[in-house]
Coordinates of C-alpha atoms in Angstrom, one line a residue:
M1 CA -0.1 0.0 0.0
K2 CA 1.4 3.8 -0.6
F3 CA 1.5 6.5 1.2
K4 CA 1.7 10.4 -0.1
L5 CA 1.7 13.5 1.3
I6 CA -0.1 15.4 -1.1
A7 CA 0.7 19.0 -0.9
L8 CA -2.9 20.9 -1.4
F9 CA -2.6 24.9 -2.4
N10 CA -5.2 27.1 -2.2
L11 CA -6.0 29.5 -5.4
F12 CA -6.7 33.0 -4.5
V13 CA -8.8 34.5 -7.4
F14 CA -8.7 38.2 -7.5
T15 CA -11.4 39.8 -9.4
I16 CA -10.2 42.4 -11.1
G17 CA -13.4 44.3 -11.5
F18 CA -14.2 44.7 -7.4
S19 CA -10.9 43.8 -5.2
Q20 CA -8.9 46.4 -7.3
N21 CA -11.7 48.7 -8.7
F22 CA -10.7 51.6 -5.7
Y23 CA -7.6 51.9 -7.0
D24 CA -8.1 51.9 -11.1
R25 CA -6.4 54.3 -12.5
A26 CA -9.2 55.1 -15.1
T27 CA -11.8 56.2 -12.8
V28 CA -11.8 59.3 -9.9
Q29 CA -13.2 57.8 -6.8
K30 CA -16.4 59.7 -5.4
I31 CA -15.5 60.0 -1.4
E32 CA -18.0 62.3 0.7
I33 CA -17.7 63.0 4.3
F34 CA -20.6 64.4 6.5
F35 CA -19.7 65.6 9.6
G36 CA -22.4 66.1 12.5
F37 CA -20.8 69.5 13.0
T38 CA -19.6 72.6 11.3
N39 CA -16.2 73.6 12.3
W40 CA -14.9 70.2 11.3
D41 CA -11.7 72.1 9.8
A42 CA -11.3 73.2 13.2
Q43 CA -11.3 69.6 14.8
L44 CA -9.2 68.5 12.3
D45 CA -6.6 71.0 13.0
A46 CA -6.6 70.2 16.6
A47 CA -6.1 66.5 16.0
N48 CA -3.6 67.1 13.6
S49 CA -0.7 66.4 16.1
T50 CA -2.4 63.7 18.3
D51 CA -3.5 60.0 17.7
V52 CA -7.1 60.8 17.6
Y53 CA -9.4 61.0 14.9
V54 CA -12.4 62.8 14.8
V55 CA -15.5 61.0 13.9
A56 CA -17.6 61.6 10.9
D57 CA -21.3 60.7 11.0
S58 CA -21.0 58.6 7.8
V59 CA -18.2 58.5 4.6
R60 CA -19.9 57.6 1.1
I61 CA -17.7 55.7 -1.3
N62 CA -18.9 55.5 -4.6
G63 CA -22.4 55.6 -2.7
V64 CA -21.9 52.7 0.1
V65 CA -22.4 54.2 3.6
F66 CA -20.3 53.8 6.3
D67 CA -21.1 55.0 9.8
S68 CA -19.0 56.4 12.7
V69 CA -15.4 56.6 10.5
G70 CA -12.5 57.8 11.8
V71 CA -11.2 61.1 10.1
K72 CA -7.5 63.0 10.3
Y73 CA -5.6 65.4 8.5
K74 CA -2.3 64.1 7.5
G75 CA 1.3 65.1 6.2
N76 CA 4.0 67.3 7.2
S77 CA 5.0 70.2 4.2
S78 CA 1.8 69.3 2.5
Y79 CA -0.6 70.0 6.0
N80 CA -1.4 73.8 6.8
A81 CA -4.0 74.8 9.0
N82 CA -4.6 77.7 6.8
N83 CA -5.1 75.4 3.5
N84 CA -8.7 74.9 2.4
K85 CA -7.5 71.3 1.2
N86 CA -5.3 69.2 3.2
P87 CA -4.7 65.6 2.9
L88 CA -6.4 63.0 4.5
N89 CA -6.5 59.6 6.3
I90 CA -9.7 58.0 6.6
S91 CA -10.1 55.0 9.0
L92 CA -13.1 53.4 8.6
D93 CA -12.9 50.5 11.0
Y94 CA -12.0 53.7 13.9
I95 CA -15.1 52.8 15.4
K96 CA -16.1 49.7 13.7
G97 CA -13.8 47.5 13.5
S98 CA -15.7 45.1 10.7
Q99 CA -16.1 48.0 7.9
D100 CA -14.5 48.3 4.7
Y101 CA -14.4 48.7 1.1
Q102 CA -13.8 46.4 -1.1
G103 CA -10.9 45.1 1.6
Y104 CA -9.5 48.2 2.2
R105 CA -9.8 49.7 6.1
S106 CA -8.0 52.9 5.7
I107 CA -8.0 55.8 2.7
K108 CA -4.7 57.8 2.3
L109 CA -5.4 61.3 0.2
Q110 CA -3.1 63.6 -0.8
N111 CA -3.6 67.1 -1.7
G112 CA -1.2 68.2 -4.3
Y113 CA 1.1 70.2 -2.9
Q114 CA 4.3 71.3 -4.5
D115 CA 2.5 69.5 -8.1
P116 CA 0.9 71.6 -10.3
S117 CA 0.7 68.4 -12.6
M118 CA -1.3 66.5 -9.9
I119 CA -0.1 63.4 -11.0
R120 CA 3.2 63.2 -9.4
E121 CA 2.0 60.3 -7.2
V122 CA 0.4 58.4 -9.3
L123 CA 2.3 58.1 -12.2
S124 CA 5.3 56.9 -9.9
Y125 CA 3.5 54.3 -8.4
A126 CA 2.4 53.2 -12.0
I127 CA 6.1 53.1 -12.9
L128 CA 7.8 51.7 -9.5
E129 CA 4.9 48.5 -10.0
Q130 CA 6.8 47.0 -12.7
Y131 CA 10.0 47.1 -10.4
M132 CA 9.3 46.2 -6.7
D133 CA 5.6 45.5 -4.8
C134 CA 4.0 49.1 -3.9
P135 CA 1.1 50.4 -3.4
K136 CA -1.8 50.7 -6.0
G137 CA -2.9 54.9 -6.6
N138 CA -5.2 56.5 -8.4
F139 CA -7.9 59.8 -7.7
A140 CA -10.6 60.8 -5.8
N141 CA -12.8 63.8 -6.0
V142 CA -13.8 64.6 -2.3
Y143 CA -17.0 66.4 -0.7
I144 CA -17.0 67.0 2.7
N145 CA -20.4 68.2 4.5
G146 CA -21.5 68.3 0.7
T147 CA -19.2 70.9 -0.5
L148 CA -16.5 69.9 -3.2
R149 CA -13.0 70.3 -1.7
G150 CA -11.5 68.7 -4.8
V151 CA -9.5 66.0 -6.8
Y152 CA -6.8 64.3 -4.7
S153 CA -4.7 61.2 -5.2
N154 CA -5.7 58.2 -3.8
A155 CA -2.6 56.1 -2.7
E156 CA -3.1 52.7 -1.3
S157 CA -2.3 52.1 2.7
I158 CA 0.7 50.1 3.5
N159 CA -0.4 47.9 6.7
E160 CA -1.5 44.6 8.1
K161 CA -3.4 44.2 4.7
F162 CA -1.0 45.1 2.3
D163 CA 2.0 43.3 4.1
G164 CA -0.4 40.3 3.9
D165 CA -0.9 40.7 0.1
H166 CA 2.3 41.0 -1.0
Y167 CA 5.0 40.1 1.5
Y168 CA 2.8 36.7 3.3
N169 CA 3.0 38.1 6.7
S170 CA 0.2 40.2 8.0
A171 CA 0.8 39.2 11.4
G172 CA 4.3 40.5 10.9
S173 CA 6.7 43.7 12.7
L174 CA 6.0 47.1 10.7
F175 CA 8.1 50.4 10.5
K176 CA 6.9 53.8 8.8
C177 CA 10.2 54.9 8.6
S178 CA 9.5 58.7 9.1
P179 CA 10.4 60.5 11.9
I180 CA 7.7 60.6 14.6
N181 CA 8.2 64.5 14.8
G182 CA 8.3 64.8 11.0
A183 CA 11.5 65.7 9.2
G184 CA 12.2 69.4 7.9
P185 CA 15.0 71.9 8.0
G186 CA 16.6 72.1 11.2
A187 CA 15.5 68.6 12.3
T188 CA 18.7 66.2 13.7
I189 CA 16.9 62.8 13.7
F190 CA 15.6 60.8 11.1
S191 CA 14.8 57.6 9.4
D192 CA 18.2 56.6 7.8
L193 CA 19.7 53.5 9.6
K194 CA 22.6 54.9 11.0
F195 CA 23.9 52.5 14.1
I196 CA 23.4 54.7 17.3
D197 CA 23.6 51.7 19.9
S198 CA 21.9 48.3 21.2
D199 CA 19.3 50.2 23.2
S200 CA 15.7 49.6 20.9
S201 CA 14.7 53.1 22.8
S202 CA 17.2 55.3 20.8
Y203 CA 15.2 54.6 17.7
F204 CA 11.8 55.6 19.3
D205 CA 11.7 59.5 17.2
G206 CA 13.3 58.1 14.5
Y207 CA 10.6 55.5 13.6
E208 CA 7.1 54.5 14.0
L209 CA 6.1 50.9 14.9
K210 CA 2.6 50.1 13.4
T211 CA 2.1 46.7 14.9
D212 CA 2.8 45.5 18.8
F213 CA 6.4 44.0 18.5
G214 CA 9.5 44.6 16.8
W215 CA 12.2 46.8 17.9
N216 CA 14.5 44.3 18.7
K217 CA 14.6 43.3 14.8
L218 CA 15.0 46.5 13.9
V219 CA 18.0 47.4 15.9
D220 CA 19.3 44.2 14.7
L221 CA 18.6 45.2 11.1
I222 CA 20.5 48.3 11.8
Q223 CA 23.5 46.7 13.4
T224 CA 23.8 44.2 10.6
L225 CA 23.9 46.9 7.9
N226 CA 26.4 49.4 9.5
N227 CA 28.7 46.4 11.4
D228 CA 28.4 43.1 9.9
F229 CA 27.2 44.1 6.1
D230 CA 28.2 40.3 4.4
N231 CA 25.3 39.5 6.4
I232 CA 22.8 41.5 4.9
E233 CA 20.5 39.4 2.7
S234 CA 19.5 37.2 6.0
K235 CA 18.1 40.4 7.5
L236 CA 16.8 42.6 4.3
D237 CA 15.4 41.8 1.1
I238 CA 18.6 44.0 -0.3
D239 CA 17.1 43.1 -4.3
R240 CA 14.2 45.5 -3.4
A241 CA 16.5 47.9 -1.3
I242 CA 18.1 48.7 -4.4
W243 CA 15.3 49.3 -6.7
M244 CA 14.3 51.5 -4.3
L245 CA 17.4 53.2 -4.1
A246 CA 17.4 53.4 -8.4
F247 CA 13.9 54.3 -8.3
N248 CA 14.4 57.4 -6.4
N249 CA 17.3 58.3 -8.2
V250 CA 16.1 58.2 -11.7
L251 CA 12.8 60.1 -10.9
V252 CA 14.6 62.3 -8.5
N253 CA 12.5 61.4 -5.4
L254 CA 14.6 63.3 -2.8
D255 CA 11.9 63.4 -0.2
S256 CA 12.5 59.7 0.5
Y257 CA 15.6 57.9 1.6
N258 CA 18.1 59.4 -0.8
G259 CA 17.1 62.7 0.0
A260 CA 18.3 65.4 2.8
F261 CA 15.3 63.7 5.1
R262 CA 16.2 60.2 4.7
Q263 CA 12.7 59.4 5.8
N264 CA 9.1 58.1 3.3
Y265 CA 9.8 54.4 3.1
Y266 CA 8.5 51.7 5.4
L267 CA 10.4 48.2 6.1
S268 CA 7.9 44.9 6.7
W269 CA 8.8 41.4 8.5
D270 CA 8.1 39.1 5.7
N271 CA 7.6 35.5 5.7
N272 CA 11.3 34.6 5.0
N273 CA 12.5 36.5 8.6
R274 CA 14.2 39.4 6.9
F275 CA 12.9 43.2 6.1
V276 CA 11.6 44.6 2.8
P277 CA 11.4 48.2 2.0
T278 CA 8.3 49.6 0.4
V279 CA 8.4 53.4 -1.3
W280 CA 6.1 55.7 0.0
D281 CA 4.7 59.2 -0.6
L282 CA 5.5 60.1 -4.0
N283 CA 3.9 63.3 -4.4
M284 CA 7.1 65.4 -4.6
S285 CA 8.9 62.5 -7.1
F286 CA 10.4 64.2 -10.1
A287 CA 12.3 67.2 -8.1
G288 CA 9.3 68.5 -6.5
F289 CA 10.9 68.5 -3.3
P290 CA 12.9 71.3 -2.1
G291 CA 15.0 69.9 0.5
G292 CA 17.8 68.5 -1.9
T293 CA 19.8 65.5 -1.2
G294 CA 21.3 66.9 1.9
S295 CA 25.2 67.0 0.5
G296 CA 25.2 70.5 -0.6
P297 CA 24.0 72.0 -4.2
Y298 CA 23.0 69.6 -7.1
T299 CA 21.3 70.0 -10.6
A300 CA 18.2 67.5 -10.8
T301 CA 19.4 66.9 -14.1
S302 CA 22.7 65.8 -13.6
L303 CA 21.8 64.6 -10.3
D304 CA 24.6 61.8 -10.1
P305 CA 24.0 58.4 -10.1
F306 CA 26.2 57.7 -7.1
S307 CA 24.7 60.2 -5.4
N308 CA 25.5 60.2 -1.4
S309 CA 27.6 57.1 -2.1
T310 CA 29.9 59.0 0.5
S311 CA 27.6 60.5 2.6
S312 CA 27.8 59.3 6.9
N313 CA 24.0 60.1 6.8
H314 CA 23.1 57.5 4.5
P315 CA 24.6 54.0 5.4
L316 CA 22.2 52.1 3.1
I317 CA 23.2 53.9 0.1
V318 CA 27.1 53.9 1.4
K319 CA 27.3 50.1 1.5
I320 CA 25.4 49.2 -1.1
M321 CA 27.5 51.0 -3.4
A322 CA 30.9 49.8 -1.8
N323 CA 29.9 46.2 -2.5
P324 CA 31.2 45.8 -6.2
M325 CA 28.0 43.4 -7.0
Y326 CA 25.4 45.0 -5.3
K327 CA 26.7 48.5 -7.4
R328 CA 26.7 46.7 -10.2
M329 CA 22.9 45.7 -10.0
Y330 CA 22.1 48.5 -8.3
M331 CA 22.9 50.4 -11.9
A332 CA 21.9 47.2 -14.0
H333 CA 18.5 48.1 -12.2
L334 CA 18.5 52.0 -12.7
R335 CA 19.8 51.5 -16.8
T336 CA 16.4 49.4 -17.0
I337 CA 14.5 52.4 -15.6
V338 CA 15.3 55.0 -17.9
K339 CA 15.7 52.5 -21.0
E340 CA 12.1 51.1 -20.7
V341 CA 10.2 53.6 -19.3
F342 CA 11.9 57.0 -20.2
E343 CA 14.4 56.9 -23.3
S344 CA 10.9 54.5 -24.8
Q345 CA 9.0 57.6 -23.5
D346 CA 6.5 55.1 -21.9
Y347 CA 5.8 57.7 -19.0
V348 CA 4.9 60.1 -21.0
T349 CA 1.8 58.2 -22.3
K350 CA 1.1 57.4 -18.9
A351 CA 1.1 61.1 -18.0
N352 CA -1.0 61.8 -20.5
A353 CA -3.8 58.5 -20.1
L354 CA -3.6 60.3 -16.0
R355 CA -4.0 63.6 -17.1
T356 CA -7.0 62.9 -19.4
T357 CA -8.7 61.0 -16.8
I358 CA -8.6 64.2 -13.9
N359 CA -8.6 66.8 -16.1
S360 CA -12.1 67.5 -15.6
Y361 CA -12.1 67.1 -11.9
V362 CA -9.2 69.5 -12.1
Q363 CA -11.0 72.4 -13.6
A364 CA -13.9 72.2 -11.4
D365 CA -11.8 71.5 -8.1
P366 CA -12.0 74.9 -6.0
F367 CA -9.1 74.5 -3.8
K368 CA -6.2 73.3 -6.1
F369 CA -2.9 74.5 -5.3
F370 CA -2.1 76.0 -8.7
T371 CA -4.3 77.0 -12.0
Y372 CA -5.8 75.1 -14.6
T373 CA -3.4 76.5 -17.1
Q374 CA 0.1 75.8 -14.7
F375 CA -1.9 71.5 -14.6
Q376 CA -2.2 72.0 -18.9
N377 CA 1.4 72.9 -19.1
S378 CA 2.8 70.7 -16.3
L379 CA 4.7 68.3 -18.6
T380 CA 6.8 70.8 -20.0
T381 CA 6.9 73.9 -18.0
S382 CA 8.8 75.2 -14.6
I383 CA 6.1 76.0 -12.3
A384 CA 7.7 78.5 -9.1
G385 CA 6.6 76.3 -6.2
G386 CA 5.7 76.6 -2.5
G387 CA 8.5 75.8 -0.8
P388 CA 11.9 77.1 0.8
G389 CA 13.0 79.7 -1.4
G390 CA 10.2 79.7 -3.8
T391 CA 11.9 77.0 -5.7
S392 CA 10.6 75.8 -9.1
I393 CA 9.1 73.0 -10.0
P394 CA 9.9 71.4 -13.0
G395 CA 8.0 70.3 -16.0
I396 CA 7.8 66.4 -15.7
K397 CA 8.8 65.7 -19.8
T398 CA 11.1 68.7 -19.1
L399 CA 13.1 67.5 -16.6
M400 CA 13.1 63.5 -17.7
D401 CA 14.4 64.2 -20.9
A402 CA 17.2 65.8 -19.9
R403 CA 17.6 63.0 -17.4
V404 CA 17.8 60.7 -20.2
T405 CA 20.5 62.5 -22.0
F406 CA 22.5 63.1 -18.6
F407 CA 22.4 59.3 -18.6
N408 CA 24.0 58.5 -21.8
S409 CA 26.9 60.3 -21.5
N410 CA 27.3 59.7 -17.6
S411 CA 30.7 57.5 -17.4
N412 CA 29.0 54.7 -15.2
Y413 CA 26.1 54.6 -16.9
I414 CA 27.2 53.6 -20.7
L415 CA 29.5 51.4 -19.3
V416 CA 29.2 47.9 -21.5
A417 CA 27.3 44.9 -19.8
P418 CA 27.6 41.5 -20.7
T419 CA 24.8 39.8 -22.6
I420 CA 22.4 36.8 -21.8
S421 CA 21.2 35.6 -25.2
A422 CA 19.7 32.8 -24.6
Y423 CA 18.6 30.2 -21.4
A424 CA 17.2 27.1 -21.0
A425 CA 16.0 24.2 -19.4
S426 CA 17.4 20.1 -19.5
N427 CA 13.2 19.4 -19.2
N428 CA 10.9 21.2 -19.6
S429 CA 8.4 19.4 -18.5
P430 CA 10.3 17.8 -15.1
A431 CA 8.6 16.1 -12.3
Y432 CA 8.4 16.7 -8.4
G433 CA 12.1 15.6 -6.8
S434 CA 14.0 15.6 -9.8
S435 CA 16.8 17.1 -10.9
I436 CA 17.5 19.8 -13.8
Y437 CA 20.3 21.9 -15.3
L438 CA 19.3 25.2 -16.0
T439 CA 21.8 27.0 -18.8
A440 CA 22.2 30.6 -19.7
T441 CA 24.1 31.4 -23.1
C442 CA 26.1 34.9 -22.4
S443 CA 29.0 37.2 -24.1
N444 CA 31.1 39.7 -22.4
E445 CA 30.9 38.2 -19.1
T446 CA 33.5 37.4 -15.9
N447 CA 30.9 35.7 -13.7
V448 CA 26.9 34.5 -14.3
Y449 CA 24.6 33.2 -11.3
L450 CA 21.4 31.8 -11.2
G451 CA 18.5 33.2 -8.3
Y452 CA 15.8 30.4 -8.4
R453 CA 12.9 29.7 -5.7
L454 CA 10.5 26.5 -5.4
D455 CA 7.6 28.3 -3.7
H456 CA 6.2 32.0 -4.9
T457 CA 6.1 33.1 -1.3
F458 CA 10.1 32.1 -0.7
K459 CA 12.9 34.4 -0.7
F460 CA 15.3 33.7 -4.0
N461 CA 18.4 31.5 -3.7
R462 CA 21.8 32.9 -5.7
V463 CA 23.8 30.3 -6.9
Q464 CA 27.5 30.5 -9.5
M465 CA 26.9 29.2 -12.3
F466 CA 29.7 27.5 -14.1
D467 CA 31.3 27.0 -17.8
D468 CA 33.3 24.1 -17.2
G469 CA 31.6 21.1 -19.2
N470 CA 30.6 19.7 -15.4
H471 CA 27.5 21.6 -15.2
G472 CA 25.1 20.8 -18.0
D473 CA 26.9 23.4 -19.7
G474 CA 27.9 21.8 -22.9
A475 CA 31.8 22.4 -23.5
A476 CA 33.7 24.2 -21.5
G477 CA 34.5 28.1 -22.3
D478 CA 31.7 28.2 -24.7
H479 CA 30.4 30.9 -22.6
V480 CA 27.2 29.0 -22.1
Y481 CA 27.4 28.4 -17.8
G482 CA 25.0 26.1 -16.0
A483 CA 23.5 24.8 -12.8
E484 CA 21.6 22.1 -11.1
V485 CA 18.5 22.9 -9.6
T486 CA 16.8 19.9 -7.7
L487 CA 12.6 20.5 -7.9
N488 CA 11.0 19.9 -4.4
G489 CA 8.3 22.3 -5.2
V490 CA 5.6 22.9 -7.0
V491 CA 7.2 25.7 -9.9
L492 CA 10.3 27.1 -10.5
E493 CA 10.7 30.8 -10.6
Y494 CA 14.1 32.1 -12.0
Y495 CA 16.5 34.1 -13.1
F496 CA 19.8 34.9 -14.6
Y497 CA 22.6 37.4 -13.3
A498 CA 25.7 38.3 -15.7
E499 CA 28.3 40.7 -15.1
N500 CA 31.6 41.5 -15.7
A501 CA 34.2 43.8 -13.8
N502 CA 32.6 47.0 -14.8
A503 CA 28.8 46.3 -15.4
G504 CA 25.9 43.9 -15.2
L505 CA 22.6 42.9 -16.6
F506 CA 19.6 40.6 -15.4
S507 CA 17.1 38.7 -17.3
P508 CA 14.8 39.4 -17.3
Q509 CA 15.6 42.7 -16.8
R510 CA 12.9 43.3 -14.1
A511 CA 14.5 40.7 -11.9
E512 CA 13.7 40.2 -8.8
H513 CA 10.1 40.9 -9.1
E514 CA 10.0 39.4 -12.7
Y515 CA 11.5 36.1 -13.8
H516 CA 11.3 33.1 -15.8
T517 CA 9.0 30.0 -14.9
L518 CA 8.9 26.7 -15.3
P519 CA 5.8 24.3 -14.0
I520 CA 6.8 21.1 -12.2
T521 CA 4.7 17.8 -12.5
I522 CA 3.3 16.7 -9.3
P523 CA 2.8 12.9 -9.3
Y524 CA -0.8 11.8 -9.3
V525 CA -3.4 10.3 -7.3
A526 CA -3.7 6.6 -7.9
N527 CA -7.2 4.7 -6.9
G528 CA -6.2 2.9 -3.8
D529 CA -3.5 5.7 -2.1
V530 CA -4.0 6.4 0.9
L531 CA -3.6 10.1 1.6
I532 CA -2.7 12.2 4.5
N533 CA -5.8 14.4 4.4
E534 CA -5.5 16.8 7.2
V535 CA -2.7 17.3 10.1
L536 CA -2.8 19.5 13.2
A537 CA 0.7 19.3 14.3
S538 CA 0.4 21.3 17.9
N539 CA -3.8 21.8 18.3
G540 CA -3.5 23.4 21.9
G541 CA -7.7 24.0 22.1
V542 CA -7.9 25.1 18.4
A543 CA -9.9 21.7 17.5
Y544 CA -11.8 19.3 19.5
D545 CA -12.9 15.8 19.2
S546 CA -16.1 13.8 20.6
N547 CA -14.3 13.1 23.9
N548 CA -14.1 17.1 23.9
E549 CA -10.2 16.6 24.0
S550 CA -7.6 18.7 21.9
D551 CA -5.2 16.1 20.9
D552 CA -2.5 16.8 17.8
W553 CA -4.1 14.5 15.0
V554 CA -3.4 13.2 11.8
E555 CA -6.3 12.8 9.6
L556 CA -5.9 9.7 6.4
Y557 CA -8.1 8.7 3.5
N558 CA -8.2 5.8 1.3
T559 CA -9.2 6.5 -2.0
K560 CA -10.3 3.3 -3.3

């Protein structure tokens, strides 16, 4: 009699028309807030510096009504008590914990401060989602007590739902990496990942813990980054950190870790027991932030790809740029963004689609920070902003066309990378438990690596590939590299990385966010097989049997 352990995999089917509708970029949501008092603005101002929400009688989202909803103003530089239009944080479950709209309980609305285009945040997320997990974003038209307040950008909240959806751990530690009292001119506390000491209380003002525990993990990450960098991959998803830094640099997104205030990102503890960074707050991308890099004067169009690589205030950048492989990976990711998004002009297509979607809403917005004419001209015209010194906000297309020209003349950017002209598996229909060789055909390479995993929720393992004739790679020295993988999973997800002394290249170029896949054949269940149907290995009162006992148990099922 045969016994087989059959892995049962739940297939979660996400209906696009429902679960993603609230963040559909082709639509503008309608959000109506109803307070039972007229001094709602004064109450929101008074609560702004506290953790207290002002309770609205109801909030209506696209016609769906929610009772007793928490509302707050949010933001640092984008908030001002004199504004007619401040950014909003809406908590549907503040009073009634079961309330959500399409699964979302927290709604973050940005007011368009420092952004005459009104699309910086949404466009930036539309670009970033191609390279790493990030919030979804679109627009919402907001009314308070029946009066139109204007069109806002609507970005998905980074919380336990986001972490569960993307990092497969909705119960893990989560830090918002922005100083508790805000960052700005004269500030001395930042979310810079600098090591202070081993006392977690030393970090309380620089990071905001959004969950019940996690300070020791954060201190461990910071200590490893600064003092034990060889082990950083056990504490941090280094690939996503590299993507984040490359993205911030290309888009001149300096209200970020890359800039003077070293903030506006989250750290989430994933199912692989490491932190994963997530970019946040992109309303001042495309050089909309007046604070600069923190390392002296700079010109937005020619911001160097290695900006702050020697800054003692930016240890994450310093450490990555000091590691030759990570530095080449960083430049590979940076080149991918520049070529795919900006050289191709794909971002202009995206920008124009967003502008068309919100055009009439911007025109009707009674409290927008810029005129409708400035909105119309915002892709190609610099417009005076409201930041320190009256800095101007560049036209998005004008800025990025100049960035492309700069990169294509930059000595580090134009270094010649290897090519990966072909790849193959020794068996395209492999069985579970078997071993196969994966090969990559390269040129101008010195070293080639394979990244692979056998479950979508696992982290990638990176191993060196060989051109020695002993790894399924054909003849030695033919520029075909091979590596063996044992298939103890249901699907193989993998990528290649090739480098020489100067530059690197990924295949696919969006790795690790995108990857090649190879299905693995699972043995079928034959009539008469006995299956392990259910297992409860540590009951502890979870389930009781007919004798009112909660023993551990295994349930067998005879298929005959």
